Coordinates of C-alpha atoms in Angstrom, one line a residue:
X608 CA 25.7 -0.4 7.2
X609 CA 23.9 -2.5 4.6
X610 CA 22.9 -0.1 1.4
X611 CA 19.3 -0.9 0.0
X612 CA 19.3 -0.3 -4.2
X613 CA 15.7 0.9 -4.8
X614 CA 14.1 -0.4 -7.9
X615 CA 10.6 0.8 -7.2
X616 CA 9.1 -1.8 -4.8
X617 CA 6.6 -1.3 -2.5
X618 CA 8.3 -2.6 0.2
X619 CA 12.0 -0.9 0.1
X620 CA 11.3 1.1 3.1
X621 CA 10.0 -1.8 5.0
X622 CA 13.5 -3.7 4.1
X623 CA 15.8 -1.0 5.4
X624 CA 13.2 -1.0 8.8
X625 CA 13.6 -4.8 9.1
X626 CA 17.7 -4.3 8.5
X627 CA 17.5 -1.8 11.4
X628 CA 15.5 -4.1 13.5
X629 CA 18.8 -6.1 13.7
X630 CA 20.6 -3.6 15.7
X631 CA 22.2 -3.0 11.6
X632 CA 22.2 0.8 9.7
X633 CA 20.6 0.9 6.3
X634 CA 20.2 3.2 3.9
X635 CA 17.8 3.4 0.9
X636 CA 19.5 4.4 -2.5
X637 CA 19.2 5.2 -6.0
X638 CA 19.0 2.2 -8.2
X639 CA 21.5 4.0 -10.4
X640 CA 23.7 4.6 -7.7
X641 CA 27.3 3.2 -9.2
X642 CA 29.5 0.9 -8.0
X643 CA 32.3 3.2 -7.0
X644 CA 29.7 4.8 -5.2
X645 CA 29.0 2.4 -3.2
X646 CA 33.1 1.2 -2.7
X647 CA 33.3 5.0 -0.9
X648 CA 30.3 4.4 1.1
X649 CA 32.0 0.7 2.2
X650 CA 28.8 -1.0 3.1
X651 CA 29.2 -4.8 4.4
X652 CA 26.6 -5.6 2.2
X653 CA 24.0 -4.8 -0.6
X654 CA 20.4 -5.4 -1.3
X655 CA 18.7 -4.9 -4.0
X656 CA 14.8 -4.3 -3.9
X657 CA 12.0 -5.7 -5.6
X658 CA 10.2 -3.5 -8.2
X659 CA 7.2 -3.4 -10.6
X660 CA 9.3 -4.0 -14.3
X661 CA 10.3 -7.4 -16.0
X662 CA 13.7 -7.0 -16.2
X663 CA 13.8 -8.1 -20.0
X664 CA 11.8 -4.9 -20.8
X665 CA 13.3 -2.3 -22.9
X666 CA 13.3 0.5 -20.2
X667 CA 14.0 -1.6 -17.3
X668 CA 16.1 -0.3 -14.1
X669 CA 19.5 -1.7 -13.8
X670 CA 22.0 -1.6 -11.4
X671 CA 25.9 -0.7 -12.6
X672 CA 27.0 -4.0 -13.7
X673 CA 30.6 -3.4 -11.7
X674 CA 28.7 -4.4 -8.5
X675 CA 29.0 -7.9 -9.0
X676 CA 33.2 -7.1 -8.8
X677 CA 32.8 -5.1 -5.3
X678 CA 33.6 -8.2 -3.0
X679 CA 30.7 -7.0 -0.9
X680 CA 27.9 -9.5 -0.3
X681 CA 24.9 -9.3 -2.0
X682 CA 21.1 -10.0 -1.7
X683 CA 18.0 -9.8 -4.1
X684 CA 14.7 -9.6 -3.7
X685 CA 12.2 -10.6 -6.4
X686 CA 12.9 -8.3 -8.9
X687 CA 16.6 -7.5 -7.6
X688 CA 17.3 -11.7 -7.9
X689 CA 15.9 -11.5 -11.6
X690 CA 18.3 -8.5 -11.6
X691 CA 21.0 -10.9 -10.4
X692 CA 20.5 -13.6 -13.0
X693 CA 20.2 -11.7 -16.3
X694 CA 22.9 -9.7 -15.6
X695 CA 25.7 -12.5 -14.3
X696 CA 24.3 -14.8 -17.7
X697 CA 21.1 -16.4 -16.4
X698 CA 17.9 -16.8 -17.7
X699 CA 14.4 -14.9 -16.8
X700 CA 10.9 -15.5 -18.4
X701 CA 7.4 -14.8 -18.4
X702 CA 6.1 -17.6 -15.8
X703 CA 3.6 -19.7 -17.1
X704 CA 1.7 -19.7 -13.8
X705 CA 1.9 -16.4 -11.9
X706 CA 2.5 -16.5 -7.8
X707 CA 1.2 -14.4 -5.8
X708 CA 0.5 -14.2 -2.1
X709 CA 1.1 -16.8 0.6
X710 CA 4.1 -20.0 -0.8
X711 CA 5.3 -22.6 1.3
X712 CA 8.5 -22.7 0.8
X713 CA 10.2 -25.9 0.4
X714 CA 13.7 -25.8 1.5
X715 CA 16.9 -28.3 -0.3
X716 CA 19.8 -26.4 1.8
X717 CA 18.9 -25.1 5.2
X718 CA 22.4 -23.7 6.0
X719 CA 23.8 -20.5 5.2
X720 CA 21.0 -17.8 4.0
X721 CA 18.2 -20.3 5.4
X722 CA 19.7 -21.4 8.5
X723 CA 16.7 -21.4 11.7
X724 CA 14.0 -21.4 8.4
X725 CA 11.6 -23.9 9.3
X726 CA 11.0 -25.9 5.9
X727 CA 7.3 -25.4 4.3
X728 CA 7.4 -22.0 6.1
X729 CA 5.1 -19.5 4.4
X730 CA 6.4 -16.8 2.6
X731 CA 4.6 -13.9 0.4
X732 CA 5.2 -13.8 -3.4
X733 CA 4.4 -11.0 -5.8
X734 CA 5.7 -11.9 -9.6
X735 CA 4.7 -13.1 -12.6
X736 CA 8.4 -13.5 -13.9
X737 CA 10.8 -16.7 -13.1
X738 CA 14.5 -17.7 -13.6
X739 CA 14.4 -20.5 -16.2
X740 CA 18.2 -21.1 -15.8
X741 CA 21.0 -19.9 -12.6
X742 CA 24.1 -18.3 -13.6
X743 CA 27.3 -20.8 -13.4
X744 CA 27.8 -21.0 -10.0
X745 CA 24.5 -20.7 -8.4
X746 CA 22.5 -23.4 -7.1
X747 CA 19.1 -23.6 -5.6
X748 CA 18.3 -23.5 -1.7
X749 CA 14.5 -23.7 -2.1
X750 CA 11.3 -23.9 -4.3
X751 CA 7.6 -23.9 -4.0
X752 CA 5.4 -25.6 -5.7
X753 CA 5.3 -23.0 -8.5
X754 CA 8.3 -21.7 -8.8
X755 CA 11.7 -23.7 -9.3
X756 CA 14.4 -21.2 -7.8
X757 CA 12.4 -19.6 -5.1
X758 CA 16.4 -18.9 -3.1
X759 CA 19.4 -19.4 -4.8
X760 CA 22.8 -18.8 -3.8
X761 CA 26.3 -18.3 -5.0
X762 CA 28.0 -19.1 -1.6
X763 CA 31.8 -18.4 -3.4
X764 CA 31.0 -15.1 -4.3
X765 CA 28.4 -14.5 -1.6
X766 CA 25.6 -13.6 -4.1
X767 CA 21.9 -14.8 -2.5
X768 CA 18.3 -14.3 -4.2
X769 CA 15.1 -14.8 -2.9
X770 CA 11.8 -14.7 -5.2
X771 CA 10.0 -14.1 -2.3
X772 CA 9.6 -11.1 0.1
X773 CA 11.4 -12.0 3.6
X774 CA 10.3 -8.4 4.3
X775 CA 7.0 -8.6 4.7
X776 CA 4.9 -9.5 7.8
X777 CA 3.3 -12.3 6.0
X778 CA 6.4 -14.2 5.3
X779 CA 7.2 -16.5 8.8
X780 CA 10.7 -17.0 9.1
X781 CA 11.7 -13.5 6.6
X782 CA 13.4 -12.2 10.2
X783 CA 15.4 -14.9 10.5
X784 CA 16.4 -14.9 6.6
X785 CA 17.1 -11.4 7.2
X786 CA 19.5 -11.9 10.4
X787 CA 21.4 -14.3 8.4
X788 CA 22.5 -12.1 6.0
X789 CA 23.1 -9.0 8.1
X790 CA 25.0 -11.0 11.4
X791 CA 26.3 -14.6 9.5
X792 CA 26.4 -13.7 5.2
X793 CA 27.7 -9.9 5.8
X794 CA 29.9 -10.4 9.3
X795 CA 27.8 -6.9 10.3
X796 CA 27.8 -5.9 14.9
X797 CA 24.9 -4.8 16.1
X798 CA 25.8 -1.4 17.1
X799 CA 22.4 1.0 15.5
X800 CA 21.6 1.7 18.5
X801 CA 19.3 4.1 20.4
X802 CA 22.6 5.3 23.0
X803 CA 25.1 6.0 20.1
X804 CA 22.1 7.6 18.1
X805 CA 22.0 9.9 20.6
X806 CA 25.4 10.6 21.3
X807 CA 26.7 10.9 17.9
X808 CA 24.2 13.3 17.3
X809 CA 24.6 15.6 20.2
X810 CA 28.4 16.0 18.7
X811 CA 27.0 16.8 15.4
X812 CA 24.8 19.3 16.1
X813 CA 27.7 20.8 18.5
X814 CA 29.8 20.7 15.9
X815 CA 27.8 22.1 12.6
X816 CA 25.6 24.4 14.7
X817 CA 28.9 26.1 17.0
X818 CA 27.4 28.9 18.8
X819 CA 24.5 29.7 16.3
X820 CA 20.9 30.3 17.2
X821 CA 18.1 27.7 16.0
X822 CA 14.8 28.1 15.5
X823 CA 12.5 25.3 16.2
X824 CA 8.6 25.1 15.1
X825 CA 7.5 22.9 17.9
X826 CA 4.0 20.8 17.4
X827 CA 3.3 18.9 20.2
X828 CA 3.7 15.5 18.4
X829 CA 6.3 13.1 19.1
X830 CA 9.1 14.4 16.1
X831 CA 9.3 18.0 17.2
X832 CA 9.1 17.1 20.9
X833 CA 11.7 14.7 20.7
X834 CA 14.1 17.4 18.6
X835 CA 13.7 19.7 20.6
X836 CA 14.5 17.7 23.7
X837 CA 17.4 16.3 21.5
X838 CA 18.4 20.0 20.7
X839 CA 18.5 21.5 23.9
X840 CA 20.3 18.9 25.3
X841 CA 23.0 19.6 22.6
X842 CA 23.0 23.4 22.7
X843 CA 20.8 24.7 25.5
X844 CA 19.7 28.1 25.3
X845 CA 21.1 28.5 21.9
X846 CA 17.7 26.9 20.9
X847 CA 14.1 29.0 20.4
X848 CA 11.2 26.9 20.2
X849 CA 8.3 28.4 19.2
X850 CA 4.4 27.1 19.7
X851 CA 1.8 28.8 17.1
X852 CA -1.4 28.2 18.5
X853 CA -3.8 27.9 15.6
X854 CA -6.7 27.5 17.5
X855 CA -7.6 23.3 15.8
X856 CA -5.6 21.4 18.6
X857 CA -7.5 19.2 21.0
X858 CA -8.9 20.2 24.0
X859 CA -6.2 21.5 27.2
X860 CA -3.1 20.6 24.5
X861 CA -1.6 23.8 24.3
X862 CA -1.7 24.8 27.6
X863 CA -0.9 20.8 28.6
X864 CA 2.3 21.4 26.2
X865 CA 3.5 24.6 27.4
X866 CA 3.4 24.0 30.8
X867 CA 5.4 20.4 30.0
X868 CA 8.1 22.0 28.6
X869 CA 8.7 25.3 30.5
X870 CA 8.0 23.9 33.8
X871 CA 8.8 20.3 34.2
X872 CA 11.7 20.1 31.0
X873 CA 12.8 23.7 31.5
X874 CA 12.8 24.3 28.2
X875 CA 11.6 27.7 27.1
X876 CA 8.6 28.0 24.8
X877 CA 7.7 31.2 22.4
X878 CA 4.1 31.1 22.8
X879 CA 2.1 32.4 20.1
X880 CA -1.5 32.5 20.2
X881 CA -3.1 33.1 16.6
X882 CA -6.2 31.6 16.6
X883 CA -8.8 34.6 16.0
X884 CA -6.3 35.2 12.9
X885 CA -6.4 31.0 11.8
X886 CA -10.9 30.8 12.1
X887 CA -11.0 34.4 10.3
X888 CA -9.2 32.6 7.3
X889 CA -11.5 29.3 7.0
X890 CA -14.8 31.7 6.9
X891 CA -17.0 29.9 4.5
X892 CA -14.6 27.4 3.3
X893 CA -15.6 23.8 3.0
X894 CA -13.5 22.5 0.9
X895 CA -10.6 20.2 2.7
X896 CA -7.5 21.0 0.4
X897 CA -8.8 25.1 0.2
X898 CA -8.8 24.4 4.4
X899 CA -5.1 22.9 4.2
X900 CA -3.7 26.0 1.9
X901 CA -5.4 28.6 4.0
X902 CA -3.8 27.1 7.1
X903 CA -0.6 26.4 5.5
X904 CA -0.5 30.2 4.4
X905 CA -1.7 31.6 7.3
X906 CA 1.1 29.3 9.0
X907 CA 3.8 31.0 7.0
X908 CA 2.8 34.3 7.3
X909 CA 2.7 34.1 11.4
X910 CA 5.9 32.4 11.6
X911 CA 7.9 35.0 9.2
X912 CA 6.8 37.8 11.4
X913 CA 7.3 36.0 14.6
X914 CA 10.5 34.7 13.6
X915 CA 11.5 38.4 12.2
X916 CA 10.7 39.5 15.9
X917 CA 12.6 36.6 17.6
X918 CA 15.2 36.6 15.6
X919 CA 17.7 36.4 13.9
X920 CA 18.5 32.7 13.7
X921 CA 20.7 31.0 11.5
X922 CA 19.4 27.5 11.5
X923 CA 16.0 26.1 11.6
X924 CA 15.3 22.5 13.0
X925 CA 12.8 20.0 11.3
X926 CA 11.8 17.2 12.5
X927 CA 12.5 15.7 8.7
X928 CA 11.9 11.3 9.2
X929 CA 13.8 9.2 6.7
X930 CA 10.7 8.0 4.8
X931 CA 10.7 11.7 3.8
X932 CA 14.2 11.6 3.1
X933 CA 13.2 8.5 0.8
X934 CA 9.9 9.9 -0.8
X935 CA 11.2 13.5 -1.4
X936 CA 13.4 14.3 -3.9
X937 CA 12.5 18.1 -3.2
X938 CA 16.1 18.7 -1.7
X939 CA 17.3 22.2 -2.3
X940 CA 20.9 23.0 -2.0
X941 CA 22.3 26.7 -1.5
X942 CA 24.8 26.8 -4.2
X943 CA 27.5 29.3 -2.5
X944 CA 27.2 27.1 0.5
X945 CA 26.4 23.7 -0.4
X946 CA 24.1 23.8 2.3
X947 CA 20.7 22.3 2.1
X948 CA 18.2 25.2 2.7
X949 CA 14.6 25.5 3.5
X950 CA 11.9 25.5 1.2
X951 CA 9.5 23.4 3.1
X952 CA 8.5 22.4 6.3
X953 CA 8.3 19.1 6.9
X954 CA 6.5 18.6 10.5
X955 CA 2.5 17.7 12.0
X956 CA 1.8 21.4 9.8
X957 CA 1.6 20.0 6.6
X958 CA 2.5 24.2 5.1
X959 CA 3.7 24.7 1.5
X960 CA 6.9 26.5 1.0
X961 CA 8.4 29.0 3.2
X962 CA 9.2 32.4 1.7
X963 CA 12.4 32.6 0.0
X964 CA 13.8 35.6 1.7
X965 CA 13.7 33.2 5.3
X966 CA 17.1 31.6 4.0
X967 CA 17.9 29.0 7.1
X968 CA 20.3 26.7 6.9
X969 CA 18.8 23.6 7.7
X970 CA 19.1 21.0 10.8
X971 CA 17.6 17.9 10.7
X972 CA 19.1 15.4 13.5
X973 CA 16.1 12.8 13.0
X974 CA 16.2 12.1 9.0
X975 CA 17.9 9.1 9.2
X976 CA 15.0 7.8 11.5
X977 CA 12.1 6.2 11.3
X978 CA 8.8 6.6 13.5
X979 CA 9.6 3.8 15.6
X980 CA 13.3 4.7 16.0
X981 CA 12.0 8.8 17.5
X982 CA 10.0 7.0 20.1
X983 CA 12.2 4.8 21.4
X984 CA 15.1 8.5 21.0
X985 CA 12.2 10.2 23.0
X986 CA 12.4 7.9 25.8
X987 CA 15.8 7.5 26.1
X988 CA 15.7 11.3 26.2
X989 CA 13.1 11.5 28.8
X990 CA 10.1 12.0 27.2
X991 CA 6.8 11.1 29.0
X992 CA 4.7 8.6 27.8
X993 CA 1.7 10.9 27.2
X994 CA 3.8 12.4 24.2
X995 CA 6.0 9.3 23.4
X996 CA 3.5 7.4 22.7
X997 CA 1.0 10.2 21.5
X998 CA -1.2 9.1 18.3
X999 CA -0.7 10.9 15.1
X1000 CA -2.1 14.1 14.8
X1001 CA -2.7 15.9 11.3
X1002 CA -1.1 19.4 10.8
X1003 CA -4.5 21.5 10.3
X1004 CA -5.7 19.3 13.5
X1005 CA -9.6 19.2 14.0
X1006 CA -10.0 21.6 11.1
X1007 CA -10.3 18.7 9.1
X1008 CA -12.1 16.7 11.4
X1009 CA -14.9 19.2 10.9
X1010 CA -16.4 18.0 7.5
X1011 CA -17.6 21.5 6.2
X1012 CA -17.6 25.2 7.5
X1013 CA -15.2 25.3 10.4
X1014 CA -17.1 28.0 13.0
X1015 CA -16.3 28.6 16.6
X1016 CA -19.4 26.6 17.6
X1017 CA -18.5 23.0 15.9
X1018 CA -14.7 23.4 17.2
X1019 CA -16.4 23.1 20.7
X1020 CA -18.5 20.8 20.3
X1021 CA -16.2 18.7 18.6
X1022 CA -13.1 19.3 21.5
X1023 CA -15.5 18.3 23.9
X1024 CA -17.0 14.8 22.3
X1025 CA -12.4 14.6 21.0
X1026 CA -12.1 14.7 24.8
X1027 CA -14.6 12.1 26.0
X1028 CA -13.1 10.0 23.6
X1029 CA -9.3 10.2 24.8
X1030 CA -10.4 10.0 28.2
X1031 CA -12.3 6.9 28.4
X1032 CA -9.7 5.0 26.1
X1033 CA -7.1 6.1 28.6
X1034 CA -9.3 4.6 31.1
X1035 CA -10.3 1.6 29.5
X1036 CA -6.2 0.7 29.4
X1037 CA -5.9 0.3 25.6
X1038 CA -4.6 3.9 24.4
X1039 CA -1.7 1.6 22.9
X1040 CA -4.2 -0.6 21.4
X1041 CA -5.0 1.5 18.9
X1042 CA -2.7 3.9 15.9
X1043 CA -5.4 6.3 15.8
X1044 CA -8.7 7.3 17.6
X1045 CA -10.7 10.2 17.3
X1046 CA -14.2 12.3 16.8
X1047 CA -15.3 13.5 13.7
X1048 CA -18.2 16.3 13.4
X1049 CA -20.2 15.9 9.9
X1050 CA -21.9 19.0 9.0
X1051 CA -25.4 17.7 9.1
X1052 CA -28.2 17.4 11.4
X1053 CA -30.5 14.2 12.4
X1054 CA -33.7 14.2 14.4
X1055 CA -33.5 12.4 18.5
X1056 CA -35.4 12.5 21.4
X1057 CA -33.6 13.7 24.8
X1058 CA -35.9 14.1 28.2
X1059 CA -39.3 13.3 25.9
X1060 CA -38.3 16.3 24.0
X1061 CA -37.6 16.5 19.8
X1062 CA -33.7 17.4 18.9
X1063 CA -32.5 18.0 16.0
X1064 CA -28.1 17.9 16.8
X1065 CA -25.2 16.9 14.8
X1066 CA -23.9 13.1 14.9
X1067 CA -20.3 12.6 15.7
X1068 CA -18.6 9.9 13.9
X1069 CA -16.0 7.5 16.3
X1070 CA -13.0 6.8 14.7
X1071 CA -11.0 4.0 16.1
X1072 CA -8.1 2.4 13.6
X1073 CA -5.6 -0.2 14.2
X1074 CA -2.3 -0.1 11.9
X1075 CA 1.6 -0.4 12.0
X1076 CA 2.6 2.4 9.9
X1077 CA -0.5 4.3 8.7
X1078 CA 0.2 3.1 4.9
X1079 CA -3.0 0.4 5.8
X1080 CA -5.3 0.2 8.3
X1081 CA -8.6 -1.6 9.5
X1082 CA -11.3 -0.6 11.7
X1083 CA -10.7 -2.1 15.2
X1084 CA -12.9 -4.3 16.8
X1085 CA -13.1 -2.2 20.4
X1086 CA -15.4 -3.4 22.7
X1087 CA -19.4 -3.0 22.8
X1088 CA -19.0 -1.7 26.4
X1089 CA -16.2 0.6 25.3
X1090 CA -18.1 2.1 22.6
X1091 CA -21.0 2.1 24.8
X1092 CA -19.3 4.3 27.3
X1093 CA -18.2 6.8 25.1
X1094 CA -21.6 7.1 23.1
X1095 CA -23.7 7.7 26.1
X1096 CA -20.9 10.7 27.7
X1097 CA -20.8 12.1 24.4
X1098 CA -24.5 12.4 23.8
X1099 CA -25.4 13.2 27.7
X1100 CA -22.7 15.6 28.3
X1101 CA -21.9 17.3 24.7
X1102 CA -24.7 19.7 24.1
X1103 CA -25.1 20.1 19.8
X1104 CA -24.9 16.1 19.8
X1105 CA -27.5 13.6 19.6
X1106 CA -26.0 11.0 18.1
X1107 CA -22.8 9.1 17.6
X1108 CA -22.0 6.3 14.9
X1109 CA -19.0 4.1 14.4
X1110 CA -16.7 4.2 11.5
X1111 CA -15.6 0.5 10.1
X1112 CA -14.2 1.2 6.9
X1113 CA -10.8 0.2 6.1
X1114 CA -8.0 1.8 4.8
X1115 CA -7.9 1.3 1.3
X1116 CA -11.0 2.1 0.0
X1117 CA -11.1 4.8 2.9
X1118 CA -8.3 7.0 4.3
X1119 CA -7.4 7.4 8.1
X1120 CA -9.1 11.2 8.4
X1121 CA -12.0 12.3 7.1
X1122 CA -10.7 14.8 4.9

């Protein structure tokens, strides 16, 4: 594995997702996490991030000085080479002309860190601090026009920096930087892959489960789906999955989903239809976070008693990702035990905190994964391509897709225009083209004229977004005939609509959703 030391940037999820790229585990740790630490976890090497401080600052992050005596090779990135310096006798300063955005990068040794790093590629800088003198022992591999040490290396000791961010989409050649470490610098195999993913986690579960029952809140989206395929092939009927129909999903999911699994997987499905109970609580509310509480409460009270009747289960599966893992330091251990507990679920549901008397142990096969990495677990496991590749879906579902009152009526009308949309982008061949794309309903009303006759409908807003991770996103460019298409179905078969606009706003200053 190679062990990322987090110092606050930006971009230390995106390292350990480029590390995995290379067939290479990572992990994401503490910046305080000590050396012996790491000598127990036995990486085969060590980055260390970038991060918003000048490392001359009086409450600046450090990493345990005793690193540098590991043995293990080491890599830092902007702020984790300034790290590097200072602490092994260098010098950093304020620059006296800040870089930031796209360098070229001029390279003086193209071996080693830089081997197959075309010189003048560009690379993407972010600081406003420089090294004004190497530690004895390092030299320089390449500089920019502004800065003097843009890589430097001390190839004895295997201790490399970078000012720049090989990380980063921007920066041509970063992969390549990246490979050299992990495969050439750090001697790591290829071996994170999809197959031993699988089958070291089907002994796990086997193992820490035994012959315990599991209860599994299943969503629809890819992370549930895929655990519970992952489950069930692991324990089989020792696994309950249970589908709360809340009544905001899109139009034919939940019977599409139920079907799926009991039918064509085989796996059972604990259906629970609830949505009278879900539009009862939303009467009148139109604010979006009063919409997301009600839901999440309402959530928790429906899966206590259904659980109470299905039950009694010992373990409860989340489909937990690692960026949670990395964001969430809302870990809660059962002190007799030592066993992490729940609290929270973490799925497409988006609830608050489970009642403390529902004491599961938890099971969480997929927290060491990223979004990426479940899809490509999903189809190794079977998964159709309808869920695989399914976009994402928020927890409260069109609930908040309804700007305003959420009634019986505007749920109808907004399934129906939802459905027109999926359709024709399914027919049009670019489903995959897109991260997200949906309908919104706004809660207004604008004058039209259908068949030489006055209207006076709701306009639904088209939401079409192209991203990699969600973080950012832009408005995509679909084509005219495209959006054509789905206007005039929408419009001509949607009755309540007499208009549709088109959403291009980016995200930042906008978000994805509406609410």
């Amino acid at each position: 594995m190679i062990a990322i030391l987090d110092f606050g940037s930006q971009y230390s999820e995106l390292i350990a997702r480029r590390i995995r790229e290379t067939q290479v585990y990572s992990e994401v740790l503490p910046y305080r996490t000590t050396a012996e630490q790491l000598r127990q976890l036995n990486p085969k090497g060590i980055i260390l991030s970038g991060g918003p401080s000048s490392v001359y600052d009086e409450k600046a992050p450090v990493c345990d000085p005793a690193l540098w005596e590991l043995g293990i090779p080491v890599l830092g990135v902007c702020y984790g080479m300034q790290l590097m310096v200072q602490q092994l006798g260098g010098q950093v300063e304020r620059s006296q002309r800040a870089e930031y955005g796209k360098a070229s990068l001029q390279i003086d040794d193209p071996t080693d860190l830089l081997t197959n790093v075309e010189n003048e590629a560009i690379m993407w800088m972010s600081h406003g601090d420089s090294v004004t003198q190497l530690p004895t022992g390092f030299d320089v591999l390449a500089h920019t026009a502004n800065t003097a040490s843009a890589a430097i290396a001390d190839s004895q000791r295997k201790l490399y920096g970078v000012q720049f961010h090989p990380e980063v989409v921007h920066s041509v050649g970063g992969q390549a930087l990246i490979r050299n470490f992990v495969y050439h610098i750090c001697e790591c195999e290829p071996t994170w892959t999809t197959a031993t993913f699988v089958e070291e986690t089907i002994r796990e579960v086997r193992a820490r489960v035994g012959d315990k029952r599991v209860l599994l809140a299943l969503s629809g989206g890819v992370d549930s789906s895929t655990l519970a395929f992952l489950l069930h092939r692991a324990i089989g009927d020792q696994l309950t999955c249970m589908f709360i129909d809340q009544g905001f999903m899109r139009k034919k999911e939940p019977e599409r989903l139920v079907k799926l699994f009991q039918d064509q997987f085989h796996i059972p499905v604990e259906y629970v239809f609830a949505r009278d109970r879900f539009l009862a609580q939303l009467e009148g509310v139109t604010d979006p976070e009063e919409k997301r509480k009600r839901i999440g409460h309402e959530f928790i009270q429906v899966f206590e008693e259904e659980s109470n009747r299905l039950g009694p289960f010992d373990y409860l599966a989340q489909g937990t990702l690692y960026p949670d893992v990395i964001e969430s330091a809302d870990t809660n251990v059962d002190p007799a035990t030592g066993e992490r507990v729940a609290v929270k679920i973490k799925s497409h549901h988006n609830v608050g905190g489970l009642p403390k008397n529902l004491r599961f142990k938890l099971v969480e096969p997929l927290r060491k994964l990223f979004k990426d990495e479940v899809r490509r677990v999903g189809e190794a496991l079977g998964l159709p391509d309808e869920i695989v590749r399914r976009h994402p879906f928020p927890g409260p579902g069109l609930a908040i897709r309804i700007l305003g009152e959420v009634t019986a009526e505007r749920l109808k009308i907004l399934r129906d225009a939802d459905f027109i949309v999926r359709q024709e982008i399914n027919r049009s061949g670019r489903y995959k083209d897109f991260w997200q794309a949906f309908a919104v309903l706004l809660p207004v009303r604008s004058v039209g004229v259908m068949g030489d006759q006055r209207t006076y409908a709701y306009p639904i807003v088209l939401r079409l977004v192209s991203s990699e991770d969600g973080m950012t996103a832009d408005w995509s460019r679909a084509p005219y005939d495209l959006l054509e298409t789905i206007s005039n179905r929408i419009v001509n078969e949607v009755a309540g609509v007499n208009r549709v606009v088109y959403d291009i706003t980016s995200k930042p200053p906008g978000t994805i959703e509406w609410e």
